[in-house]
CSV table of C-alpha atoms in Angstrom, one decimal:
chain,number,residue,atom,x,y,z
L,6,MET,CA,3.5,24.9,-33.0
L,7,ILE,CA,5.0,21.5,-33.5
L,8,GLU,CA,5.4,20.1,-37.0
L,9,VAL,CA,5.9,16.3,-37.4
L,10,LYS,CA,7.4,14.8,-40.6
L,11,GLN,CA,7.6,11.1,-41.3
L,12,ASN,CA,10.4,9.3,-43.1
L,13,ASN,CA,9.7,5.7,-44.1
L,14,ASP,CA,11.4,2.9,-46.1
L,15,GLU,CA,10.9,-0.8,-46.2
L,16,LYS,CA,12.7,-1.6,-43.0
L,17,HIS,CA,12.8,1.6,-40.8
L,18,GLY,CA,11.3,4.9,-40.4
L,19,SER,CA,11.0,7.9,-38.1
L,20,PHE,CA,8.8,10.8,-37.0
L,21,GLU,CA,10.8,14.0,-36.6
L,22,ALA,CA,9.4,17.0,-34.7
L,23,PHE,CA,10.2,20.5,-35.6
L,24,ILE,CA,9.5,23.8,-33.8
L,25,ASP,CA,10.2,27.0,-35.7
L,26,GLY,CA,12.2,25.0,-38.3
L,27,ARG,CA,14.5,23.5,-35.6
L,28,ARG,CA,14.5,19.8,-34.9
L,29,ALA,CA,13.0,19.2,-31.5
L,30,GLY,CA,12.9,15.4,-31.4
L,31,MET,CA,12.8,12.1,-33.2
L,32,MET,CA,10.9,8.8,-32.8
L,33,THR,CA,12.4,5.9,-34.7
L,34,TYR,CA,10.6,2.6,-35.7
L,35,THR,CA,11.4,-0.7,-37.3
L,36,TRP,CA,9.0,-2.7,-39.5
L,37,ALA,CA,8.1,-6.1,-38.0
L,38,GLY,CA,6.5,-7.6,-41.1
L,39,GLU,CA,4.0,-5.7,-43.3
L,40,GLU,CA,1.3,-5.2,-40.7
L,41,ARG,CA,3.1,-3.7,-37.7
L,42,PHE,CA,6.0,-1.6,-36.6
L,43,ILE,CA,8.1,-1.3,-33.4
L,44,ILE,CA,8.7,2.1,-31.9
L,45,ASP,CA,12.2,1.5,-30.7
L,46,HIS,CA,13.5,4.9,-29.6
L,47,THR,CA,12.2,8.4,-28.7
L,48,GLU,CA,14.4,11.4,-28.1
L,49,VAL,CA,13.6,15.0,-27.5
L,50,GLU,CA,16.2,17.8,-27.6
L,51,GLU,CA,16.9,19.1,-24.1
L,52,ALA,CA,15.7,22.7,-25.0
L,53,TYR,CA,12.3,21.3,-25.9
L,54,ASN,CA,11.7,19.0,-22.9
L,55,GLY,CA,8.2,19.4,-21.4
L,56,LYS,CA,6.7,21.0,-24.5
L,57,GLY,CA,4.8,17.9,-25.6
L,58,VAL,CA,7.2,17.0,-28.4
L,59,GLY,CA,7.2,13.3,-27.6
L,60,LYS,CA,3.4,13.2,-27.4
L,61,GLU,CA,3.0,14.8,-30.8
L,62,MET,CA,5.4,12.3,-32.4
L,63,LEU,CA,3.5,9.5,-30.8
L,64,LEU,CA,0.2,10.8,-32.0
L,65,ALA,CA,1.6,11.1,-35.5
L,66,ALA,CA,2.6,7.4,-35.3
L,67,VAL,CA,-0.8,6.4,-34.0
L,68,ASP,CA,-2.5,8.4,-36.8
L,69,PHE,CA,-0.2,6.7,-39.4
L,70,ALA,CA,-1.1,3.3,-38.0
L,71,ARG,CA,-4.8,4.0,-38.0
L,72,LYS,CA,-4.9,5.4,-41.6
L,73,ASN,CA,-2.8,2.4,-42.9
L,74,ASP,CA,-4.4,-0.4,-40.8
L,75,LYS,CA,-1.1,-1.1,-39.0
L,76,LYS,CA,-0.4,-2.1,-35.4
L,77,ILE,CA,2.3,-0.7,-33.1
L,78,ILE,CA,4.7,-2.6,-30.7
L,79,PRO,CA,6.0,0.1,-28.2
L,80,LEU,CA,9.4,-1.1,-27.1
L,81,CYS,CA,10.8,2.3,-26.2
L,82,PRO,CA,10.0,3.2,-22.5
L,83,PHE,CA,8.4,6.6,-23.5
L,84,ALA,CA,6.0,5.0,-26.0
L,85,LYS,CA,5.2,2.1,-23.7
L,86,VAL,CA,4.2,4.3,-20.8
L,87,SER,CA,2.3,6.6,-23.1
L,88,PHE,CA,0.2,3.8,-24.4
L,89,GLN,CA,-0.4,2.5,-20.8
L,90,LYS,CA,-1.7,5.9,-19.8
L,91,SER,CA,-3.9,6.6,-22.8
L,92,GLU,CA,-6.7,4.1,-23.3
L,93,GLU,CA,-7.9,5.9,-26.5
L,94,LEU,CA,-4.6,5.0,-28.2
L,95,GLN,CA,-4.7,1.3,-27.5
L,96,ASP,CA,-6.7,0.3,-30.6
L,97,VAL,CA,-3.4,0.3,-32.6
L,98,LEU,CA,-1.4,-1.9,-30.1
L,99,VAL,CA,-0.5,-5.4,-31.1
L,100,ASN,CA,-2.5,-7.7,-28.8
């Protein structure tokens, strides 16, 4: 099971994924004003590639955006492609 924890401050934040207490990946973001944030980097530890770690972090970011009425700008290639593939996530994209 993948556990995702969020760290957030006024300028930056991250979603960290853990499997069995070990860090499996991290997705970082930067605030672009008060209403939106930029997903700028996603990394998954090599041992956890192909286990859905990146997707879980992205879903946590989308959930956070929906609950807080925020929008996402996906600059990192992983996030960008994930949003393009998943129409059900696109409600949180900056138009």
